[in-house]
Coordinates of C-alpha atoms and ligand atoms in Angstrom, one line a residue:
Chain V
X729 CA 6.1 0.9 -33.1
X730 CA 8.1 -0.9 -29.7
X731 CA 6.4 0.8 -27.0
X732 CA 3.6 1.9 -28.1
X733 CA 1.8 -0.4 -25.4
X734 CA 3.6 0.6 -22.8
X735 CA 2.5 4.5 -23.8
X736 CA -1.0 2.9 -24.2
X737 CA -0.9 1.4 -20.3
X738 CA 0.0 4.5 -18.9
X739 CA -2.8 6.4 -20.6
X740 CA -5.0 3.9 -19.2
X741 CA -3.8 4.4 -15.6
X742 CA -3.1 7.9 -15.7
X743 CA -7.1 8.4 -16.8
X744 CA -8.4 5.9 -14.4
X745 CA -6.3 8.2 -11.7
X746 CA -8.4 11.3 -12.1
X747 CA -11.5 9.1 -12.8
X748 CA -14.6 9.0 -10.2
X749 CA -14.0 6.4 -7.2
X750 CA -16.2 3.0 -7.1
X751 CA -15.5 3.0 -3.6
X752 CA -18.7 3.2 -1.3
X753 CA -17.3 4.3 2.1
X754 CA -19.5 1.3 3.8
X755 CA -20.4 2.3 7.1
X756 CA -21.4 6.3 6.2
X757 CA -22.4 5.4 2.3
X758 CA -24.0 2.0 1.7
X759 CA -25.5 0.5 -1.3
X760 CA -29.4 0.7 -1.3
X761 CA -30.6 -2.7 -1.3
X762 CA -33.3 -4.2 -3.6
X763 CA -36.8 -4.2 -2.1
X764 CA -36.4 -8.0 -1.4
X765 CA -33.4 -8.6 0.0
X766 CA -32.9 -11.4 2.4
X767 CA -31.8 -9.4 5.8
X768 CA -32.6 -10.0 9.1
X769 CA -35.8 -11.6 9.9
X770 CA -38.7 -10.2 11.6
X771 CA -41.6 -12.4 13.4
X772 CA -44.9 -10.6 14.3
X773 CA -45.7 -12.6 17.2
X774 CA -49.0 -11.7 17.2
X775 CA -50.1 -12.9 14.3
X776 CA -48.0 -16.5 14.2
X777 CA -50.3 -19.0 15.3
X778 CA -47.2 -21.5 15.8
X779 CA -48.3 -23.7 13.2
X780 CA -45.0 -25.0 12.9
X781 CA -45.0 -24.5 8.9
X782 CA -41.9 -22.3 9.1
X783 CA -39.9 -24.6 10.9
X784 CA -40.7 -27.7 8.7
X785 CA -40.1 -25.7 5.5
X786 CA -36.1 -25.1 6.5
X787 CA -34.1 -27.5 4.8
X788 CA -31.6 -26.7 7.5
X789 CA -33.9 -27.1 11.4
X790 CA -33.3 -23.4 12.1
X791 CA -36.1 -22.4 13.5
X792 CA -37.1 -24.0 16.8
X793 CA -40.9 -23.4 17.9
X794 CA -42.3 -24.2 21.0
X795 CA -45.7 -24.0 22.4
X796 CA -48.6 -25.0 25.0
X797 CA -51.5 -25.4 24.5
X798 CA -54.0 -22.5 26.6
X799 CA -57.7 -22.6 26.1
X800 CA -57.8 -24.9 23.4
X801 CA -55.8 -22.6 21.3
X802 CA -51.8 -23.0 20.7
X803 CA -50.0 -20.3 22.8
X804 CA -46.5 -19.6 21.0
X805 CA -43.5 -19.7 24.2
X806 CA -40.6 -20.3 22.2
X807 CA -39.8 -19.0 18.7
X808 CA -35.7 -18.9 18.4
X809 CA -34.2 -19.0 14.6
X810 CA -30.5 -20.4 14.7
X811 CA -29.2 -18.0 12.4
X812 CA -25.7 -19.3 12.0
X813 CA -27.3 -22.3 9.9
X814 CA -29.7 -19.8 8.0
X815 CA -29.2 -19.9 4.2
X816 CA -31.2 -17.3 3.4
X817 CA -33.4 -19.1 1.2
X818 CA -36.9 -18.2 2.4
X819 CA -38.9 -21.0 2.3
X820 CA -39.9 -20.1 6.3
X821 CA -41.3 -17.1 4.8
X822 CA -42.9 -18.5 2.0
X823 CA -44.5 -20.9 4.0
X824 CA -46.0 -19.1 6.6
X825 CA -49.5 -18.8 5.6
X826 CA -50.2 -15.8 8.2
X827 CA -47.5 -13.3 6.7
X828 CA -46.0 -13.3 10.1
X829 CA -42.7 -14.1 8.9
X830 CA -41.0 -11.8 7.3
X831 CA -37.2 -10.4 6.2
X832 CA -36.3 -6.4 6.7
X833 CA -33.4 -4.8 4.7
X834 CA -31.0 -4.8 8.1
X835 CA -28.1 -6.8 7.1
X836 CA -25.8 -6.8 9.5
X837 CA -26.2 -9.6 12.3
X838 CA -22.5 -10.3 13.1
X839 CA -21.9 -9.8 17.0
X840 CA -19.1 -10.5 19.3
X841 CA -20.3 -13.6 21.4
X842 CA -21.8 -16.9 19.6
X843 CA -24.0 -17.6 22.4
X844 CA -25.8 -14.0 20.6
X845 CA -26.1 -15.1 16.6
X846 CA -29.4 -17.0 17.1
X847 CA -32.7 -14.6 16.8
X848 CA -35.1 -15.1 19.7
X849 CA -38.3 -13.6 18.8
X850 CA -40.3 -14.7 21.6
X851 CA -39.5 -16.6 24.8
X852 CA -42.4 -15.9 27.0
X853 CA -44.4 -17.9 29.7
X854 CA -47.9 -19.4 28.7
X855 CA -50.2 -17.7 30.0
X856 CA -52.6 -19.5 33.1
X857 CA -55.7 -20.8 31.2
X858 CA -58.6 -19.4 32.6
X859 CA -61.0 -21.6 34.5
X860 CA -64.1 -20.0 33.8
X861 CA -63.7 -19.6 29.7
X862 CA -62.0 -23.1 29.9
X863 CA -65.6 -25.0 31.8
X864 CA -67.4 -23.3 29.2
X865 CA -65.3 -24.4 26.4
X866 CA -65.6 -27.8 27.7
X867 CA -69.1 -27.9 27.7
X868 CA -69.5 -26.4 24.8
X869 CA -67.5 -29.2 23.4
X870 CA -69.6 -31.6 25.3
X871 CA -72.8 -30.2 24.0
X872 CA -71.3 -29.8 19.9
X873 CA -70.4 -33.9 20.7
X874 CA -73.3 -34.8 22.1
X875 CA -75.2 -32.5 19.6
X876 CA -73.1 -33.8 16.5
X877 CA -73.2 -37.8 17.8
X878 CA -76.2 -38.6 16.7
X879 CA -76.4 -37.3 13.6
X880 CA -73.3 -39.0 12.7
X881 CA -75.0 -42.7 13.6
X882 CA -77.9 -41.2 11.6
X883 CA -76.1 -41.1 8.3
Chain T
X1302 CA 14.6 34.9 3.1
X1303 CA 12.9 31.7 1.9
X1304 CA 15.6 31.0 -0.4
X1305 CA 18.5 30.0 2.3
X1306 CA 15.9 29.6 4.8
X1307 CA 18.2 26.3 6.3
X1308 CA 21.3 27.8 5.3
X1309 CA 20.5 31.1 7.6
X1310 CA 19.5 28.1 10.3
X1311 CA 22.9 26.5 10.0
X1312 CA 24.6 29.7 10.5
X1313 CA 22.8 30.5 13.7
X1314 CA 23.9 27.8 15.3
X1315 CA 27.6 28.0 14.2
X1316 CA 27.3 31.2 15.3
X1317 CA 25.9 30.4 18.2
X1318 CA 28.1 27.8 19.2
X1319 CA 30.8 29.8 17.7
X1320 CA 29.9 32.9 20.9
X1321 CA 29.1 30.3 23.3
X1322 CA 33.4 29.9 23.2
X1323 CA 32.9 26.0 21.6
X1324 CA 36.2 25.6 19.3
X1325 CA 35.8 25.2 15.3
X1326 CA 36.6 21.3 15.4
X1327 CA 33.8 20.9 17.7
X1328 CA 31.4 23.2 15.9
X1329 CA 32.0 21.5 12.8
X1330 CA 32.0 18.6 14.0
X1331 CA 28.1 19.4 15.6
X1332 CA 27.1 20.9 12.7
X1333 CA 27.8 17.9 10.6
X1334 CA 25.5 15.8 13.2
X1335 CA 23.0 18.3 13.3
X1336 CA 22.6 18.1 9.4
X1337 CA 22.8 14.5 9.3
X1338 CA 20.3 14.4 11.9
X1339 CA 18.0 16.6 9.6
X1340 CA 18.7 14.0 6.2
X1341 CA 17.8 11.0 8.7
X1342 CA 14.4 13.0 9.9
X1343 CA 13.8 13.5 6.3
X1344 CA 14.0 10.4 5.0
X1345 CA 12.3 8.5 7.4
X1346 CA 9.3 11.2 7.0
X1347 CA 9.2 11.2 3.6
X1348 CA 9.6 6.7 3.9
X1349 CA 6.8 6.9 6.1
X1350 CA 4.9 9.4 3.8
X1351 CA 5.9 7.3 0.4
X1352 CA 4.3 3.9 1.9
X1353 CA 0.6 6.2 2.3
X1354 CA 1.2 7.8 -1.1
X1355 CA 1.9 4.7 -3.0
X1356 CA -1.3 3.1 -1.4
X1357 CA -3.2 5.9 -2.6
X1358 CA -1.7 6.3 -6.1
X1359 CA -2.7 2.5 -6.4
X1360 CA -6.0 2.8 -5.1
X1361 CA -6.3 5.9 -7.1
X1362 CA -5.4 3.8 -10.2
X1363 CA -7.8 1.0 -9.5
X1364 CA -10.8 3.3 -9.1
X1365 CA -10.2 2.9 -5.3
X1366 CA -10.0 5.4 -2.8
X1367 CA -7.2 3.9 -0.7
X1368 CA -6.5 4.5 3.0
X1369 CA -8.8 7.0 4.4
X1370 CA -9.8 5.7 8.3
X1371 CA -6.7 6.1 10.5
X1372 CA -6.2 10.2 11.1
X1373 CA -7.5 12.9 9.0
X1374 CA -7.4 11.4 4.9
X1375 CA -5.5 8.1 6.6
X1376 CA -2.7 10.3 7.0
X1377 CA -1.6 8.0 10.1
X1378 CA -1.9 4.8 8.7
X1379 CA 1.8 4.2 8.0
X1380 CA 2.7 5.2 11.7
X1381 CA 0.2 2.7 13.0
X1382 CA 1.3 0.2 10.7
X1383 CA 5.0 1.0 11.6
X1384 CA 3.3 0.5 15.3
X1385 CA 1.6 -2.3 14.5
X1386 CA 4.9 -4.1 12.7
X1387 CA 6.9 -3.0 15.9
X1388 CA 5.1 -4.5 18.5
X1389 CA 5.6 -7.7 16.6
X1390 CA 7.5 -10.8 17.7
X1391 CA 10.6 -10.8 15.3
X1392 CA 10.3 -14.3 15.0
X1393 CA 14.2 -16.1 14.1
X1394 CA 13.8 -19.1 12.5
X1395 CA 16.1 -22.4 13.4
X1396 CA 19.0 -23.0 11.3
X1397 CA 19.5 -19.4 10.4
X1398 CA 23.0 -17.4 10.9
X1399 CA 21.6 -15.0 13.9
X1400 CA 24.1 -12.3 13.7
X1401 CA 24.0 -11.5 10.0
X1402 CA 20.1 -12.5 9.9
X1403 CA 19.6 -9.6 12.2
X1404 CA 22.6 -7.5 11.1
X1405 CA 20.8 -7.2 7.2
X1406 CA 17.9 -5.1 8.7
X1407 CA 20.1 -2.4 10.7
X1408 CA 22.6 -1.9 8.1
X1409 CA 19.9 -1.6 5.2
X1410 CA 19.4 1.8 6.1
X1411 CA 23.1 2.4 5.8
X1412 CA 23.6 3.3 2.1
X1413 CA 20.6 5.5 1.5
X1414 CA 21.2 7.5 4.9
X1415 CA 25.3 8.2 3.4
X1416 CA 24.0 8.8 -0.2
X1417 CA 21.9 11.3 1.3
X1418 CA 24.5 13.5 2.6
X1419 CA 26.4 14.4 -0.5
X1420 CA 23.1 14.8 -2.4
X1421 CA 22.2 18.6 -3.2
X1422 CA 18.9 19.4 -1.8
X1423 CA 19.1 23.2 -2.9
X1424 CA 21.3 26.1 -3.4
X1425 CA 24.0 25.3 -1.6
X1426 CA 22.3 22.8 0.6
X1427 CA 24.5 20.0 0.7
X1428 CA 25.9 18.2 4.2
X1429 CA 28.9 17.0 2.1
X1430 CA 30.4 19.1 -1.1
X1431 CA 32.2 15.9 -2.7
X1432 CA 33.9 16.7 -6.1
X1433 CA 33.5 12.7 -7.1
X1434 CA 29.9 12.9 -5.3
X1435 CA 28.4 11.2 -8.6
X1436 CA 31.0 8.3 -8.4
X1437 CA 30.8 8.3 -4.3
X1438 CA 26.8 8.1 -4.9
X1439 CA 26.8 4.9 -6.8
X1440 CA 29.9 3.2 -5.3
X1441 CA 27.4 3.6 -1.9
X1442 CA 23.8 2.7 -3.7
X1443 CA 25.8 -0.6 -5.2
X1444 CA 26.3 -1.4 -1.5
X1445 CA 22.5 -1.9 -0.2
X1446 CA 22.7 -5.5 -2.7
X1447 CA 25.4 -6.8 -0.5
X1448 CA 23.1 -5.9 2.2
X1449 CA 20.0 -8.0 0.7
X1450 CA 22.8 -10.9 0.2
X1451 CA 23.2 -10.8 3.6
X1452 CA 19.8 -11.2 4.3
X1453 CA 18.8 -13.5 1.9
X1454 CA 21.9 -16.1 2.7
X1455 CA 21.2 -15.9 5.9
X1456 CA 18.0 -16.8 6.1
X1457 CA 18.4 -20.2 5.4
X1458 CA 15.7 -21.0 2.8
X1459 CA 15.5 -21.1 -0.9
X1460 CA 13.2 -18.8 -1.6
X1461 CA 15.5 -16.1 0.0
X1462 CA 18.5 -16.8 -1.8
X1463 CA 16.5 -16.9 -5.2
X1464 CA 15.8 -13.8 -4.1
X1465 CA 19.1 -11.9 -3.1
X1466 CA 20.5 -13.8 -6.3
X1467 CA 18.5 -12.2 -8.6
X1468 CA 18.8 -8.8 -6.9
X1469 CA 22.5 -9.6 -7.3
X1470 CA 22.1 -10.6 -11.1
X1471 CA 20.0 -7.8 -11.5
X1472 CA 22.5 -5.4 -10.2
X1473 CA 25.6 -6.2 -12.4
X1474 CA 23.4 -6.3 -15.6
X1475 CA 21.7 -2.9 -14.5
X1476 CA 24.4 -0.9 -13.1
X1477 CA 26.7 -1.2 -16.4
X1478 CA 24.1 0.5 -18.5
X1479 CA 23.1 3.0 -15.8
X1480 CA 27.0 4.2 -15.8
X1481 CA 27.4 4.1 -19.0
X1482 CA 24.5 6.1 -19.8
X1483 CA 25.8 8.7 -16.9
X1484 CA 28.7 8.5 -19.4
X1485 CA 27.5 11.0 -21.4
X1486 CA 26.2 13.7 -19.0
X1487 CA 29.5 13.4 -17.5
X1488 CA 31.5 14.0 -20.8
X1489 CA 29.7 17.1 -21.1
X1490 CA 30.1 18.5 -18.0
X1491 CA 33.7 17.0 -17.5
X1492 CA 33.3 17.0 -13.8
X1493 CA 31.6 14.5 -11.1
X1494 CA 30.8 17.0 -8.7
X1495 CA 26.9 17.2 -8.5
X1496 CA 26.7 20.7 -8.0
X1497 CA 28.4 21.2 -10.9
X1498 CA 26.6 18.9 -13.1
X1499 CA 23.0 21.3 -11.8
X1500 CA 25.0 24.5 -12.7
X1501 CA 26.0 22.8 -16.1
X1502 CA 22.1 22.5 -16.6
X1503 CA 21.8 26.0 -16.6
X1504 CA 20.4 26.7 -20.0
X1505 CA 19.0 23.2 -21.1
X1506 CA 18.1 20.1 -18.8
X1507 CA 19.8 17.3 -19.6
X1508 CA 16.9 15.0 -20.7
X1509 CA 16.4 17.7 -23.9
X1510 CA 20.4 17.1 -24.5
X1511 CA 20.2 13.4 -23.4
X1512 CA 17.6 12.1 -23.9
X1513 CA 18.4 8.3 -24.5
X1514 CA 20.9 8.6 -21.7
X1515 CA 17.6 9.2 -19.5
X1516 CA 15.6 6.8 -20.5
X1517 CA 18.3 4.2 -19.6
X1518 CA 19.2 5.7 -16.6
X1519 CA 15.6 5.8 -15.8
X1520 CA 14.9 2.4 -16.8
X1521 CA 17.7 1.0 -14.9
X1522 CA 17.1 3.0 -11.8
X1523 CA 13.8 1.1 -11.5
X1524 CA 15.3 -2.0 -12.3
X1525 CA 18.1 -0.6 -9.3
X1526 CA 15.2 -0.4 -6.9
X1527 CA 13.9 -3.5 -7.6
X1528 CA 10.6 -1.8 -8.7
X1529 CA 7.4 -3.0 -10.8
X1530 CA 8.2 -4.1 -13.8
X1531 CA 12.1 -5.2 -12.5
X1532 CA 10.6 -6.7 -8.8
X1533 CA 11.8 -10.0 -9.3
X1534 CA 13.7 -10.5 -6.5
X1535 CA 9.8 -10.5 -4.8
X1536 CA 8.3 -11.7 -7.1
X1537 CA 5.3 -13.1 -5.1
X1538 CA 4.1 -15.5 -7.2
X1539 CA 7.3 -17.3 -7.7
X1540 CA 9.6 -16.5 -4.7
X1541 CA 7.3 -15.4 -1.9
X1542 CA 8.9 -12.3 -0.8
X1543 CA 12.5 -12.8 -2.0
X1544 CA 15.0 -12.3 0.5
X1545 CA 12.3 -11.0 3.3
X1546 CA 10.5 -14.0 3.1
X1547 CA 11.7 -15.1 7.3
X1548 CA 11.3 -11.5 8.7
X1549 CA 8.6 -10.4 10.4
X1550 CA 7.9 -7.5 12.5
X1551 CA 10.1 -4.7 12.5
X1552 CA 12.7 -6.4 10.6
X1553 CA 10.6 -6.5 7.9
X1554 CA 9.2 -2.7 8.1
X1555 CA 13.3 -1.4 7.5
X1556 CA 13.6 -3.4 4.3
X1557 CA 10.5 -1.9 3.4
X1558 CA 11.0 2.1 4.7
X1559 CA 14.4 1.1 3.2
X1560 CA 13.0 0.2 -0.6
X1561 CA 11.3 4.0 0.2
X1562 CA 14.2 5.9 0.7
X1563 CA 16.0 4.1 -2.3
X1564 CA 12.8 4.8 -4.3
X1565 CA 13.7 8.9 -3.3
X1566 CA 18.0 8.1 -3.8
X1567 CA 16.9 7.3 -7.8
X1568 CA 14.6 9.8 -8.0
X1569 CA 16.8 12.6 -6.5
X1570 CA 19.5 11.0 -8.8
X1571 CA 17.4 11.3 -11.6
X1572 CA 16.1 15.2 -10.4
X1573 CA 19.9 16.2 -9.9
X1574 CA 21.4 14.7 -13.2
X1575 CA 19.0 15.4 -15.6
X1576 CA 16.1 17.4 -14.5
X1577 CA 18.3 20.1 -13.4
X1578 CA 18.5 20.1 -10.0
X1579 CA 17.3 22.9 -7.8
X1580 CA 17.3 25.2 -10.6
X1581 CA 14.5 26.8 -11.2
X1582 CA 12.6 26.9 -14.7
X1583 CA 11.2 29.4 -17.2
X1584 CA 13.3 31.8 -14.3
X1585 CA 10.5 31.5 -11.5
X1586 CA 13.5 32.1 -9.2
X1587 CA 10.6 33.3 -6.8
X1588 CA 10.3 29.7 -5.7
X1589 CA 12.9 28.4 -3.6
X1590 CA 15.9 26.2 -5.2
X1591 CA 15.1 23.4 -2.2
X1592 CA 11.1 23.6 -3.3
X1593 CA 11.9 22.8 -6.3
X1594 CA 14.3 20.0 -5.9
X1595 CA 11.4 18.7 -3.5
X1596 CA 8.6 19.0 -6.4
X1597 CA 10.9 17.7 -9.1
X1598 CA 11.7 14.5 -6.9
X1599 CA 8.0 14.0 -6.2
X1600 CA 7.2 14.1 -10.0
X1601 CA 9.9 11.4 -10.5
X1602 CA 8.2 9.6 -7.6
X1603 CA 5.0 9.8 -8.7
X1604 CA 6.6 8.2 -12.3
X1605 CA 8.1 5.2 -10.4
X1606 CA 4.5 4.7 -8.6
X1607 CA 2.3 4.8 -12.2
X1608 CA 4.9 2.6 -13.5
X1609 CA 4.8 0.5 -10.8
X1610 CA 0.8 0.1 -11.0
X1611 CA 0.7 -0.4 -14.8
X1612 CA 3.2 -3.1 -15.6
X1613 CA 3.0 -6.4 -14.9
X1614 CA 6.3 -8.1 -13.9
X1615 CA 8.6 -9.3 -16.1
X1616 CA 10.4 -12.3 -16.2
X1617 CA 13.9 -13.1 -15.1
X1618 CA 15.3 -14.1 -18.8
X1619 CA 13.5 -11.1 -20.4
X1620 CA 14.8 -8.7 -17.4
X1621 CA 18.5 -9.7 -18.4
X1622 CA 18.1 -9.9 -21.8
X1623 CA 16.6 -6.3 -22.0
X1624 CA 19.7 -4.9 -20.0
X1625 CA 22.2 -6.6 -21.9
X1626 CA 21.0 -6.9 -25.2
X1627 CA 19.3 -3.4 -25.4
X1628 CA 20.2 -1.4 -23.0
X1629 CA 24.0 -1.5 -22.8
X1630 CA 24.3 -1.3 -26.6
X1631 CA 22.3 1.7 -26.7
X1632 CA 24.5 3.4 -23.8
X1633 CA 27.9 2.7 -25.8
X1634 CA 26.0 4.0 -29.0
X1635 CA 24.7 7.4 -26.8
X1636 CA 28.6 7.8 -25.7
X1637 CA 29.9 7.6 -29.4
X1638 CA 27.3 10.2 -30.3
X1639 CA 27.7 12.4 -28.0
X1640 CA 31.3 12.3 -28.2
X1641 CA 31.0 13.2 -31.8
X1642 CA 28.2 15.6 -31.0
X1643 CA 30.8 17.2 -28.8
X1644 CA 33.9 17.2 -31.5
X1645 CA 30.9 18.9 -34.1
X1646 CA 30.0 21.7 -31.3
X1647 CA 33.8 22.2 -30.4
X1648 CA 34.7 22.0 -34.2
X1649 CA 31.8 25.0 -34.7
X1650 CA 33.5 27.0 -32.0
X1651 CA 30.2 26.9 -29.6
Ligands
LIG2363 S1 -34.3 -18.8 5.1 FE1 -34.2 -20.9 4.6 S2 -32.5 -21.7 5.9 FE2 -33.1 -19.7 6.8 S3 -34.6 -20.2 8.3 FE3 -35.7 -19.8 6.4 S4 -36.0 -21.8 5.5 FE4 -34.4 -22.0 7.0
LIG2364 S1 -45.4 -20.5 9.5 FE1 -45.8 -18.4 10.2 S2 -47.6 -18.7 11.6 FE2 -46.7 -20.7 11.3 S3 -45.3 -20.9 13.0 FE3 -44.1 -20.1 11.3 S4 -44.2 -17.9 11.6 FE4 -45.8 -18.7 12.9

């Protein structure tokens, strides 16, 4: 019958009118998000040895490590992740052997100045090396060398 | 109490000017702006209100919630739009004829604002008691095309004249059937007067007597108010915005409060000639006439909005092939039939 379509269309709208909302009113409501979401990164500086394995992993030089070296050990000073070039991808935090790395569920990372997109997680003076535990280091190394030397001509 | 609620407010201040020694040309002639003053309030409220509740009918209709940030429900997001589009750089492009460019924006409003006052909001309730009011009402509503013509030529650019054409093409192929339909509501009541085409409704609305005469009136009042599924003279995808395409700011908001308050001319047309008016139903009389009116529009409304978010657009040749292929035949056939109808009921001695 000629208009039996149109009848149809209306009946469609008129239910979808009464019909429960989709909407999720974003800033009170929000979406729960899947246990491993890619949000907003998270460094636990205390545990990131500044290997370095991070940074060569992003396909994209995000993150930018710096460090010194104190008491023989690498002291992490600089550990800024240019998130404006982030993909998302998580290699950094698959490569990071030490877990330090790791992405929360936070989301939202917009800001009003570009000179605040990029993360810094730790910009921090090295620490002065201290002279006593340094000598002792030292001569420890000596004495492993000197220790080690000969056995090395001996094989 | 209620019931002639504004009449009772009119009379006070007659009488009021009346003891305060003003003579009767002058009171009449300040009662005549103070009711006009009221229409103009009303419509631009109910403009203002239509743009919020056709964004929330569509967002209701597309499992959406619509507006809901600005004032309590987004109640105020029309007014800060209407801010927003006012503070706006009206923007006149080169080449363009200035004074009718700008005219076509201030005299858009004019039609709706003098259809208005011969319209019969309740008992009674009329600025203007016109006894050709139907035939003053469309000889006015026919006017607002010239005024998108205006716009449109002026503008100086293609898209807007496609665009006032078409309303112009759509306008003589829809106005023929919308008369002719009115045809036979007026051969029944024998009189143009709109109050007395409400009082002839009386014991049966007119869409149970006429029923074909409202569905083309219906359909071509849509297609009169360059509505979804007739919007071709904005149709986005082929003409940008029709004849608005060069205005911006507030020149642009009064076409659009203006496509709102013809949007509430059709439906109050459609309310007063076959939906009976103020008259009350089933004799709850305990509602007053002017409430009733208001609800009856709004249900019309509401129509023009689910139509308008259902329907696709259709296209030009199909627009005037519907009107004068289907539509006008089917108005000359509904006056034959209910001129015979009429012989039969006369012949019977009803
Ligand atoms: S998520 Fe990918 S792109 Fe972003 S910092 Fe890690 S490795 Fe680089
Ligand atoms: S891979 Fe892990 S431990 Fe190594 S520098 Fe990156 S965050 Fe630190």
């Amino acid at each position: 019958m000629f208009g039996k379509g149109l009848v149809k269309g209306l009946n469609v709208t008129w239910k979808e009118f009464w019909s429960k909302k989709f909407t999720v009113q974003y800033p009170d409501e929000q979406h729960t998000k899947p246990p491993r979401f890619h949000g907003k990164f998270q460094l636990n500086s205390d545990a990131c040895i500044a290997c370095g394995l991070c940074a060569n992993a992003c396909p994209n030089g995000v993150i930018k490590i710096e460090s010194e070296k104190v008491n023989k050990k690498k002291y992490l000073t600089k550990y800024v992740m240019n998130i404006q070039y982030c993909l998302f991808c998580g290699m950094c935090v698959e490569a990071c052997n030490k877990g330090a790395l790791r992405f929360t569920q936070e989301h939202d990372m917009s800001q009003y100045f570009y000179k605040d997109i990029p993360l810094v997680f730790v910009d921090r003076e090295a620490p002065k090396p201290d002279p006593e535990t340094e000598n002792k280091e030292k001569d420890d190394d000596k004495s492993k060398k000197a220790g080690k030397a000969p056995e090395k001509e001996g094989q | 109490m209620l019931e002639t609620i504004f009449i009772d407010i009119a009379n006070w201040i007659r009488n009021l000017l009346g003891s305060a020694g003003v003579p009767a040309l002058w009171n009449d002639t300040v009662m005549m702006l103070v009711k006009l003053t009221a229409i103009i309030v009303f419509i631009l409220i109910n403009a203002l209100w239509l743009v919020y509740m056709e964004r929330k009918v569509a967002g209701y209709m597309q499992a959406r919630i619509g507006p809901n940030r600005v004032g309590p429900k987004g109640l105020l997001q029309t007014t800060a739009d209407i801010g927003k589009l006012i503070s706006k750089e009206i923007i006149i492009p080169k080449n363009v004829d200035k004074i009718l460019f700008l005219l076509a924006p201030v005299l858009i409003f004019v039609p709706p604002l003098t259809i208005f006052s011969v319209i019969p909001f309740g008992k009674n309730m009329m600025a203007i008691d016109l006894n050709i009011g139907l035939f003053f009402v469309f000889a006015i509503a026919s006017l607002s095309t010239l005024i998108f013509w205006i716009g449109g030529w002026s503008s100086y650019n293609k898209y807007s004249l496609l665009g006032s054409m078409r309303v112009i093409s759509q306008m003589v192929s829809y106005e023929l059937p919308m008369m002719l339909a009115l045809l036979g509501v007026i051969m029944i009541v024998g009189s143009l007067n709109l109050s007395e085409i409400i009082l002839a409704q009386e014991s049966a609305w007119f869409i149970i007597s006429q029923p074909i005469a409202f569905l083309i009136f219906f359909i071509a009042a849509v297609a009169e108010c360059n509505r979804v599924p007739f919007d071709l003279m904005e149709g986005e995808s082929e003409i940008i915005a029709g004849p608005y395409t060069e205005y911006s700011g507030m020149g642009f908001a009064m076409f659009f409060l203006a496509e709102y308050a013809n949007i509430m001319i059709a439906s109050a047309m459609t309310t007063v000639l076959f939906l009976g008016g103020w008259l009350a139903p089933f004799g709850l009389t305990f509602i007053p006439s002017w409430l009733w009116f208001f609800v009856k529009m709004y249900v019309v409304i509401f129509v023009f909005m689910w139509l308008r978010w259902t329907y696709p657009r259709v296209r030009i040749d199909q627009l005037l092939g519907f009107g004068w292929k289907v539509l006008v035949p089917l108005s000359l056939a509904n006056i034959f039939v209910t001129g015979i109808g009429m012989y039969i009921y006369r012949a019977l001695g009803w």
